[in-house]
Amino acid sequence: VDRVAETLTAEAARQLDEADPLRAFRARFRLPEGVVYLDGNSLGPLPRATPARLLDVAEREWGESLIAGWTAHRWIEAPARVGALIAPLVGACADELIVADSTSINLAKLVLAALALRPGRRVVLAEAGDFPTDRYMVEGLASLGLCVLRTVPREAVAEALDGETALLLLSHVHYRRSARHDMAALTAAAHAAGALTLWDVSHSAGAIEVNLAGAGADFATGCGYKYLNGGPGAPAFLFAARHHHDAIRQPLSGWMGHAAPFAFEDGYRPAPGMARFLAGTPPVLGLAALEEGVRLVAEAGIAALEAKSRLLSQALIACVEAAGAGHGLVLASPREPGARGSHVAFAHPHAHAICQALIAGGVIGDFRAPDVLRFGLAPAFLSFEDVRCAAATLARILDTRSWDRPAFHARKAVT
Amino acid sequence: VDRVAETLTAEAARQLDEADPLRAFRARFRLPEGVVYLDGNSLGPLPRATPARLLDVAEREWGESLIAGWTAHRWIEAPARVGALIAPLVGACADELIVADSTSINLAKLVLAALALRPGRRVVLAEAGDFPTDRYMVEGLASLGLCVLRTVPREAVAEALDGETALLLLSHVHYRRSARHDMAALTAAAHAAGALTLWDVSHSAGAIEVNLAGAGADFATGCGYKYLNGGPGAPAFLFAARHHHDAIRQPLSGWMGHAAPFAFEDGYRPAPGMARFLAGTPPVLGLAALEEGVRLVAEAGIAALEAKSRLLSQALIACVEAAGAGHGLVLASPREPGARGSHVAFAHPHAHAICQALIAGGVIGDFRAPDVLRFGLAPAFLSFEDVRCAAATLARILDTRSWDRPAFHARKAVT
């Protein structure tokens, strides 16, 4: 514990928290007592406004207006409205982003849209070891003969771009190591090879700055339940650069993506703009919860969030390295903040047991096989005191090897 | 009004309601005062239990358990659990049904799965004028060269089955006219031609008996927000006959359909059974609301629901025909209950204006261009008094031609 205090005293943490321009946002989340929640990169916590919003949508909007709710309460506009709220967080214009389906389904839509824009090219280039669903979806499309999935190691991505490549598909921030790609450079490289880009920004959106327009990105998708705080299984979003809109063919063409859904026409005519990426009826409850979650990060502003994320993660790395000194804990993420997302990974041979001991001690991070501990630094609600407390708990666990004893069941974090 | 009373007096309606074995279920829905809701076939009303369930999932499950909710509150099991609750309503076994995505997306998955089971055949045979999203989705897949959409008039469907047909795609109950297909006969005809069947049961499930197993149906999908009362944009469900399970390839292969989603393996391995139809992370809020909605119809039992649906719709036809006598209102649905779903359509040249006047009078049905009024008889909550009241309101509107006067703004139904 002393090792941590030498790095960050309780008083220093208090001063950092007092100087935090986002400190007021913490109270707008419901965070359980005695818990340090370092897994907001996996599932964001509950915004305090969300239960009341869900009640209002259910009791007043659905309960009283019934079918008329689609217009009376603008449910029909929710995919575009919540999309417009997300847009500035990822450097997109309001009309370039819409909320629909899941990240997986959106990946399929965007891969198919990209392939149609690059006739004669069939390769979707992806990174080995990237988040699995991205490659699983492309594998599925490849099994239909619609494309070829080519997977290369991270460092070989740029050089693997060639005249066969229709699409470069990458996670902006790696789900495990948190390494951040240079979106602008890789997009430029893809374009130079005549390919398009599709960025999965699930591990970026709402925590670090993403500049889809600035990078010239063609397509992107991301998840609503991580840093956007939309709740478990929240709807996802998708982005297409405006200059592609008119040419996009989106073959998962459901009625909500039709130019006139309620005309019940025999043939499909795509809606203008991003609306053609809608398929089925929008999930109104999920959209309402997502709207509340996004509102918090939108209000905080992405520049302030990234600035705080950098400070928090630097503090965490310093404190955890102090706690782990001599215990074989190794930083598995880039050290430089600009090369990282908002979570930090450490490797340890007993990472799983340590993660369980941390959870028992009130510090919730997560484990990724075989040996990675992930700590998410969601800047909208975490404090420097959280970071200090988590590291102090970790130090105690490592010093006492308490992760090695099944009887370890302390319920509260060290303070 | 007298014409309606001659057909069904208030006293007769009261007696029918007293004899209704499902009468207790009405109180378990929240129905606004002064409204007769004949649009439960479009959006089911709010079950009284749903707001509390949503609050519990948000505040206690998500708010307190955070990421641990996936196991602690069995969120991860919700798609299969709610699927198992729906299964007996459509004549399926619990392990043949799962909740996922939207009807549109599920249609794509099932069409692709069917095509893979019928190599060498490319035709998806559908009915002209059927619900558009079904055909729009197939159109999209056809644009990728994966199949050919062939659309024929309803009466020509059986004879159009041939050696090219991979799949017969039909709505069990027609969204507009409410005509019910003979699922067993058409499935047998499809099988005789070597084709598979995919039934959209959106307008059947929860209101009339569907026997997917008895009919030998191969695949089905349906909507959660109509008679299943799951709320606006509720998740949908899909069914595949068990004997197909091992052979099914589902190319929208997201991580939740993987045999081991949390192993983050490089290659896709399908989960056993229906779980391979999952793609992205399950929408926990939507699933919870759907579970409450389904619970009500499951408890009522589908045989009792269909029996009441038949009585209600027969009463409605009689009363509306009495109200419409001499006003050019024509039954547009089959008269025989077994040939119909649980809604009834009438045609009138001024259907749109009449529908608006009905809504202003507290009777909520809906309009489908150019000339159709639809009245949904959701048997779980409607009463015979509702039917009488709706018809009396309609009679007043027709007799006074009040639909022709923009000043018509009475807010209450005639009682």
mmCIF file of C-alpha atoms in Angstrom, chain B residues 140-378:
data_model
loop_
_atom_site.group_PDB
_atom_site.id
_atom_site.type_symbol
_atom_site.label_atom_id
_atom_site.label_comp_id
_atom_site.label_asym_id
_atom_site.label_seq_id
_atom_site.Cartn_x
_atom_site.Cartn_y
_atom_site.Cartn_z
ATOM 1 C CA GLY B 140 -31.693 -7.386 -51.066
ATOM 2 C CA LEU B 141 -30.286 -10.908 -50.952
ATOM 3 C CA ALA B 142 -31.203 -11.353 -54.610
ATOM 4 C CA SER B 143 -29.253 -8.192 -55.450
ATOM 5 C CA LEU B 144 -26.197 -10.013 -54.092
ATOM 6 C CA GLY B 145 -26.834 -12.895 -56.469
ATOM 7 C CA LEU B 146 -27.700 -15.228 -53.614
ATOM 8 C CA CYS B 147 -31.212 -16.073 -54.771
ATOM 9 C CA VAL B 148 -34.014 -15.126 -57.103
ATOM 10 C CA LEU B 149 -37.231 -13.643 -55.754
ATOM 11 C CA ARG B 150 -40.332 -14.915 -57.472
ATOM 12 C CA THR B 151 -43.594 -13.275 -56.516
ATOM 13 C CA VAL B 152 -46.950 -14.709 -57.549
ATOM 14 C CA PRO B 153 -50.548 -13.960 -56.628
ATOM 15 C CA ARG B 154 -51.838 -15.648 -53.507
ATOM 16 C CA GLU B 155 -53.981 -18.183 -55.334
ATOM 17 C CA ALA B 156 -51.072 -19.221 -57.576
ATOM 18 C CA VAL B 157 -48.591 -19.975 -54.800
ATOM 19 C CA ALA B 158 -49.103 -23.740 -54.593
ATOM 20 C CA GLU B 159 -48.894 -24.328 -58.304
ATOM 21 C CA ALA B 160 -45.825 -22.113 -58.636
ATOM 22 C CA LEU B 161 -43.753 -24.489 -56.496
ATOM 23 C CA ASP B 162 -41.324 -26.327 -58.708
ATOM 24 C CA GLY B 163 -37.885 -27.911 -58.856
ATOM 25 C CA GLU B 164 -36.230 -24.493 -58.790
ATOM 26 C CA THR B 165 -37.910 -23.460 -55.564
ATOM 27 C CA ALA B 166 -35.594 -23.497 -52.579
ATOM 28 C CA LEU B 167 -37.973 -21.802 -50.189
ATOM 29 C CA LEU B 168 -41.604 -20.842 -49.887
ATOM 30 C CA LEU B 169 -41.868 -17.630 -47.859
ATOM 31 C CA LEU B 170 -45.327 -16.657 -46.668
ATOM 32 C CA SER B 171 -47.085 -14.736 -43.948
ATOM 33 C CA HIS B 172 -49.342 -17.096 -42.069
ATOM 34 C CA VAL B 173 -51.914 -14.318 -41.676
ATOM 35 C CA HIS B 174 -51.971 -11.527 -44.230
ATOM 36 C CA TYR B 175 -51.177 -8.165 -42.649
ATOM 37 C CA ARG B 176 -53.915 -6.385 -44.525
ATOM 38 C CA ARG B 177 -56.794 -8.709 -45.332
ATOM 39 C CA SER B 178 -56.145 -11.090 -42.433
ATOM 40 C CA ALA B 179 -56.541 -14.112 -44.704
ATOM 41 C CA ARG B 180 -54.955 -17.155 -43.084
ATOM 42 C CA HIS B 181 -52.979 -19.645 -45.128
ATOM 43 C CA ASP B 182 -53.341 -23.363 -44.584
ATOM 44 C CA MET B 183 -49.869 -23.824 -43.162
ATOM 45 C CA ALA B 184 -49.950 -27.612 -43.167
ATOM 46 C CA ALA B 185 -51.203 -27.941 -46.736
ATOM 47 C CA LEU B 186 -48.790 -25.414 -48.197
ATOM 48 C CA THR B 187 -45.870 -26.839 -46.242
ATOM 49 C CA ALA B 188 -46.737 -30.298 -47.564
ATOM 50 C CA ALA B 189 -46.940 -28.908 -51.100
ATOM 51 C CA ALA B 190 -43.570 -27.196 -50.687
ATOM 52 C CA HIS B 191 -41.993 -30.364 -49.332
ATOM 53 C CA ALA B 192 -43.476 -32.373 -52.185
ATOM 54 C CA ALA B 193 -41.682 -30.003 -54.552
ATOM 55 C CA GLY B 194 -38.458 -30.404 -52.585
ATOM 56 C CA ALA B 195 -38.658 -26.899 -51.149
ATOM 57 C CA LEU B 196 -38.509 -25.643 -47.571
ATOM 58 C CA THR B 197 -40.943 -23.234 -45.880
ATOM 59 C CA LEU B 198 -40.443 -20.026 -43.933
ATOM 60 C CA TRP B 199 -43.526 -18.633 -42.201
ATOM 61 C CA ASP B 200 -43.830 -15.090 -40.977
ATOM 62 C CA VAL B 201 -46.168 -15.493 -38.007
ATOM 63 C CA SER B 202 -46.062 -11.839 -36.926
ATOM 64 C CA HIS B 203 -49.826 -11.489 -37.362
ATOM 65 C CA SER B 204 -50.642 -14.823 -35.737
ATOM 66 C CA ALA B 205 -48.413 -15.404 -32.733
ATOM 67 C CA GLY B 206 -50.218 -14.778 -29.475
ATOM 68 C CA ALA B 207 -53.692 -14.424 -30.955
ATOM 69 C CA ILE B 208 -54.492 -17.552 -32.945
ATOM 70 C CA GLU B 209 -53.260 -21.110 -32.889
ATOM 71 C CA VAL B 210 -50.134 -21.771 -34.886
ATOM 72 C CA ASN B 211 -48.810 -25.299 -35.082
ATOM 73 C CA LEU B 212 -45.393 -25.114 -36.635
ATOM 74 C CA ALA B 213 -44.472 -28.662 -35.617
ATOM 75 C CA GLY B 214 -47.823 -30.079 -36.649
ATOM 76 C CA ALA B 215 -47.575 -28.408 -40.038
ATOM 77 C CA GLY B 216 -44.019 -29.649 -40.512
ATOM 78 C CA ALA B 217 -42.822 -26.073 -41.004
ATOM 79 C CA ASP B 218 -39.092 -25.699 -41.477
ATOM 80 C CA PHE B 219 -38.576 -22.103 -40.377
ATOM 81 C CA ALA B 220 -40.571 -19.231 -38.937
ATOM 82 C CA THR B 221 -40.070 -15.757 -37.577
ATOM 83 C CA GLY B 222 -42.340 -13.238 -35.947
ATOM 84 C CA CYS B 223 -42.617 -9.966 -34.230
ATOM 85 C CA GLY B 224 -42.601 -9.271 -30.493
ATOM 86 C CA TYR B 225 -44.588 -6.056 -30.419
ATOM 87 C CA LYS B 226 -47.985 -7.094 -31.735
ATOM 88 C CA TYR B 227 -49.994 -9.736 -29.897
ATOM 89 C CA LEU B 228 -46.974 -10.567 -27.739
ATOM 90 C CA ASN B 229 -47.116 -7.095 -26.138
ATOM 91 C CA GLY B 230 -43.364 -6.580 -25.984
ATOM 92 C CA GLY B 231 -43.505 -2.836 -26.631
ATOM 93 C CA PRO B 232 -42.531 -0.643 -29.584
ATOM 94 C CA GLY B 233 -39.718 -2.241 -31.573
ATOM 95 C CA ALA B 234 -39.532 -5.279 -29.268
ATOM 96 C CA PRO B 235 -37.092 -7.979 -30.342
ATOM 97 C CA ALA B 236 -38.378 -10.641 -32.717
ATOM 98 C CA PHE B 237 -38.124 -14.415 -32.591
ATOM 99 C CA LEU B 238 -37.126 -17.172 -34.940
ATOM 100 C CA PHE B 239 -37.877 -20.861 -35.209
ATOM 101 C CA ALA B 240 -36.121 -23.723 -36.969
ATOM 102 C CA ALA B 241 -37.386 -27.314 -36.844
ATOM 103 C CA ARG B 242 -35.056 -29.375 -34.693
ATOM 104 C CA HIS B 243 -34.192 -31.855 -37.426
ATOM 105 C CA HIS B 244 -32.509 -29.011 -39.329
ATOM 106 C CA HIS B 245 -30.433 -27.739 -36.412
ATOM 107 C CA ASP B 246 -27.187 -29.580 -36.963
ATOM 108 C CA ALA B 247 -27.086 -28.814 -40.675
ATOM 109 C CA ILE B 248 -27.932 -25.114 -40.454
ATOM 110 C CA ARG B 249 -25.358 -22.608 -41.615
ATOM 111 C CA GLN B 250 -26.228 -19.110 -40.525
ATOM 112 C CA PRO B 251 -23.931 -16.644 -42.249
ATOM 113 C CA LEU B 252 -24.810 -13.561 -40.160
ATOM 114 C CA SER B 253 -22.461 -15.208 -37.717
ATOM 115 C CA GLY B 254 -21.828 -12.839 -34.851
ATOM 116 C CA TRP B 255 -20.050 -13.598 -31.630
ATOM 117 C CA MET B 256 -23.174 -14.443 -29.619
ATOM 118 C CA GLY B 257 -23.852 -17.289 -32.060
ATOM 119 C CA HIS B 258 -20.396 -18.748 -31.467
ATOM 120 C CA ALA B 259 -20.021 -22.012 -29.575
ATOM 121 C CA ALA B 260 -17.836 -20.200 -27.029
ATOM 122 C CA PRO B 261 -18.444 -16.436 -27.293
ATOM 123 C CA PHE B 262 -16.179 -15.560 -24.394
ATOM 124 C CA ALA B 263 -13.238 -17.608 -25.613
ATOM 125 C CA PHE B 264 -12.656 -14.916 -28.291
ATOM 126 C CA GLU B 265 -11.448 -17.535 -30.748
ATOM 127 C CA ASP B 266 -10.082 -16.549 -34.110
ATOM 128 C CA GLY B 267 -12.448 -18.688 -36.182
ATOM 129 C CA TYR B 268 -16.212 -18.995 -36.060
ATOM 130 C CA ARG B 269 -17.697 -22.217 -34.673
ATOM 131 C CA PRO B 270 -21.497 -22.244 -34.551
ATOM 132 C CA ALA B 271 -23.208 -22.697 -31.218
ATOM 133 C CA PRO B 272 -25.441 -25.766 -30.964
ATOM 134 C CA GLY B 273 -29.127 -25.430 -31.792
ATOM 135 C CA MET B 274 -30.901 -22.106 -32.136
ATOM 136 C CA ALA B 275 -28.142 -20.128 -30.435
ATOM 137 C CA ARG B 276 -26.308 -19.957 -33.763
ATOM 138 C CA PHE B 277 -29.016 -17.550 -34.880
ATOM 139 C CA LEU B 278 -27.825 -14.974 -32.383
ATOM 140 C CA ALA B 279 -25.496 -12.342 -33.799
ATOM 141 C CA GLY B 280 -24.818 -9.366 -31.516
ATOM 142 C CA THR B 281 -25.245 -8.846 -27.798
ATOM 143 C CA PRO B 282 -28.845 -9.527 -26.666
ATOM 144 C CA PRO B 283 -30.969 -6.420 -25.964
ATOM 145 C CA VAL B 284 -31.614 -6.948 -22.269
ATOM 146 C CA LEU B 285 -34.183 -4.181 -21.706
ATOM 147 C CA GLY B 286 -36.198 -5.205 -24.755
ATOM 148 C CA LEU B 287 -36.047 -8.859 -23.762
ATOM 149 C CA ALA B 288 -37.306 -8.079 -20.258
ATOM 150 C CA ALA B 289 -40.283 -6.116 -21.588
ATOM 151 C CA LEU B 290 -41.017 -8.857 -24.108
ATOM 152 C CA GLU B 291 -40.912 -11.489 -21.387
ATOM 153 C CA GLU B 292 -43.616 -9.644 -19.446
ATOM 154 C CA GLY B 293 -45.767 -9.308 -22.548
ATOM 155 C CA VAL B 294 -45.388 -12.930 -23.559
ATOM 156 C CA ARG B 295 -46.068 -14.129 -20.033
ATOM 157 C CA LEU B 296 -49.634 -12.811 -20.277
ATOM 158 C CA VAL B 297 -50.525 -14.600 -23.496
ATOM 159 C CA ALA B 298 -48.661 -17.729 -22.404
ATOM 160 C CA GLU B 299 -50.674 -17.800 -19.207
ATOM 161 C CA ALA B 300 -53.944 -17.254 -21.050
ATOM 162 C CA GLY B 301 -53.095 -20.144 -23.353
ATOM 163 C CA ILE B 302 -53.295 -20.022 -27.102
ATOM 164 C CA ALA B 303 -56.366 -22.275 -27.436
ATOM 165 C CA ALA B 304 -58.415 -19.984 -25.195
ATOM 166 C CA LEU B 305 -57.057 -16.941 -27.027
ATOM 167 C CA GLU B 306 -58.025 -18.269 -30.437
ATOM 168 C CA ALA B 307 -61.473 -19.281 -29.188
ATOM 169 C CA LYS B 308 -62.080 -15.770 -27.858
ATOM 170 C CA SER B 309 -60.582 -14.185 -30.966
ATOM 171 C CA ARG B 310 -63.135 -16.026 -33.082
ATOM 172 C CA LEU B 311 -66.051 -14.891 -30.939
ATOM 173 C CA LEU B 312 -64.829 -11.301 -30.826
ATOM 174 C CA SER B 313 -64.249 -11.086 -34.545
ATOM 175 C CA GLN B 314 -67.584 -12.659 -35.366
ATOM 176 C CA ALA B 315 -69.268 -10.131 -33.077
ATOM 177 C CA LEU B 316 -67.292 -7.308 -34.641
ATOM 178 C CA ILE B 317 -68.171 -8.323 -38.177
ATOM 179 C CA ALA B 318 -71.854 -8.533 -37.293
ATOM 180 C CA CYS B 319 -71.877 -5.191 -35.462
ATOM 181 C CA VAL B 320 -69.775 -3.325 -38.025
ATOM 182 C CA GLU B 321 -71.850 -4.674 -40.884
ATOM 183 C CA ALA B 322 -74.930 -3.455 -39.026
ATOM 184 C CA ALA B 323 -73.308 -0.056 -38.446
ATOM 185 C CA GLY B 324 -72.168 0.154 -42.053
ATOM 186 C CA ALA B 325 -75.389 -0.978 -43.678
ATOM 187 C CA GLY B 326 -76.151 1.340 -46.553
ATOM 188 C CA HIS B 327 -72.861 3.218 -46.174
ATOM 189 C CA GLY B 328 -70.729 1.232 -48.600
ATOM 190 C CA LEU B 329 -68.604 -0.475 -45.986
ATOM 191 C CA VAL B 330 -67.543 -3.919 -47.234
ATOM 192 C CA LEU B 331 -65.922 -6.780 -45.339
ATOM 193 C CA ALA B 332 -62.477 -7.280 -46.884
ATOM 194 C CA SER B 333 -61.470 -10.268 -44.750
ATOM 195 C CA PRO B 334 -62.632 -13.861 -44.979
ATOM 196 C CA ARG B 335 -65.876 -14.279 -43.070
ATOM 197 C CA GLU B 336 -65.073 -17.758 -41.798
ATOM 198 C CA PRO B 337 -62.992 -17.496 -38.578
ATOM 199 C CA GLY B 338 -60.702 -20.406 -39.430
ATOM 200 C CA ALA B 339 -59.720 -18.667 -42.647
ATOM 201 C CA ARG B 340 -58.747 -15.483 -40.832
ATOM 202 C CA GLY B 341 -56.298 -14.109 -38.327
ATOM 203 C CA SER B 342 -57.339 -12.019 -35.351
ATOM 204 C CA HIS B 343 -57.899 -8.765 -37.180
ATOM 205 C CA VAL B 344 -60.701 -7.852 -39.539
ATOM 206 C CA ALA B 345 -60.479 -5.536 -42.525
ATOM 207 C CA PHE B 346 -63.228 -3.518 -44.133
ATOM 208 C CA ALA B 347 -63.034 -1.496 -47.321
ATOM 209 C CA HIS B 348 -64.583 1.919 -47.810
ATOM 210 C CA PRO B 349 -63.696 4.669 -50.301
ATOM 211 C CA HIS B 350 -63.301 7.110 -47.388
ATOM 212 C CA ALA B 351 -61.544 4.652 -45.105
ATOM 213 C CA HIS B 352 -58.830 7.140 -44.183
ATOM 214 C CA ALA B 353 -61.225 9.853 -43.022
ATOM 215 C CA ILE B 354 -63.398 7.341 -41.194
ATOM 216 C CA CYS B 355 -60.344 5.964 -39.417
ATOM 217 C CA GLN B 356 -59.400 9.462 -38.289
ATOM 218 C CA ALA B 357 -62.936 10.129 -37.072
ATOM 219 C CA LEU B 358 -62.917 6.828 -35.170
ATOM 220 C CA ILE B 359 -59.644 7.764 -33.488
ATOM 221 C CA ALA B 360 -61.069 11.162 -32.564
ATOM 222 C CA GLY B 361 -64.000 9.242 -31.114
ATOM 223 C CA GLY B 362 -61.727 7.063 -29.004
ATOM 224 C CA VAL B 363 -61.793 3.984 -31.221
ATOM 225 C CA ILE B 364 -58.280 3.184 -32.363
ATOM 226 C CA GLY B 365 -58.071 1.015 -35.433
ATOM 227 C CA ASP B 366 -55.816 1.669 -38.374
ATOM 228 C CA PHE B 367 -55.844 2.498 -42.029
ATOM 229 C CA ARG B 368 -54.000 0.842 -44.865
ATOM 230 C CA ALA B 369 -53.963 2.629 -48.214
ATOM 231 C CA PRO B 370 -55.901 2.992 -50.333
ATOM 232 C CA ASP B 371 -59.187 2.007 -48.710
ATOM 233 C CA VAL B 372 -58.789 -0.442 -45.839
ATOM 234 C CA LEU B 373 -59.823 -0.062 -42.195
ATOM 235 C CA ARG B 374 -58.241 -2.678 -39.936
ATOM 236 C CA PHE B 375 -59.674 -3.649 -36.551
ATOM 237 C CA GLY B 376 -57.444 -5.847 -34.413
ATOM 238 C CA LEU B 377 -59.218 -8.161 -31.986
ATOM 239 C CA ALA B 378 -56.467 -8.907 -29.497
#
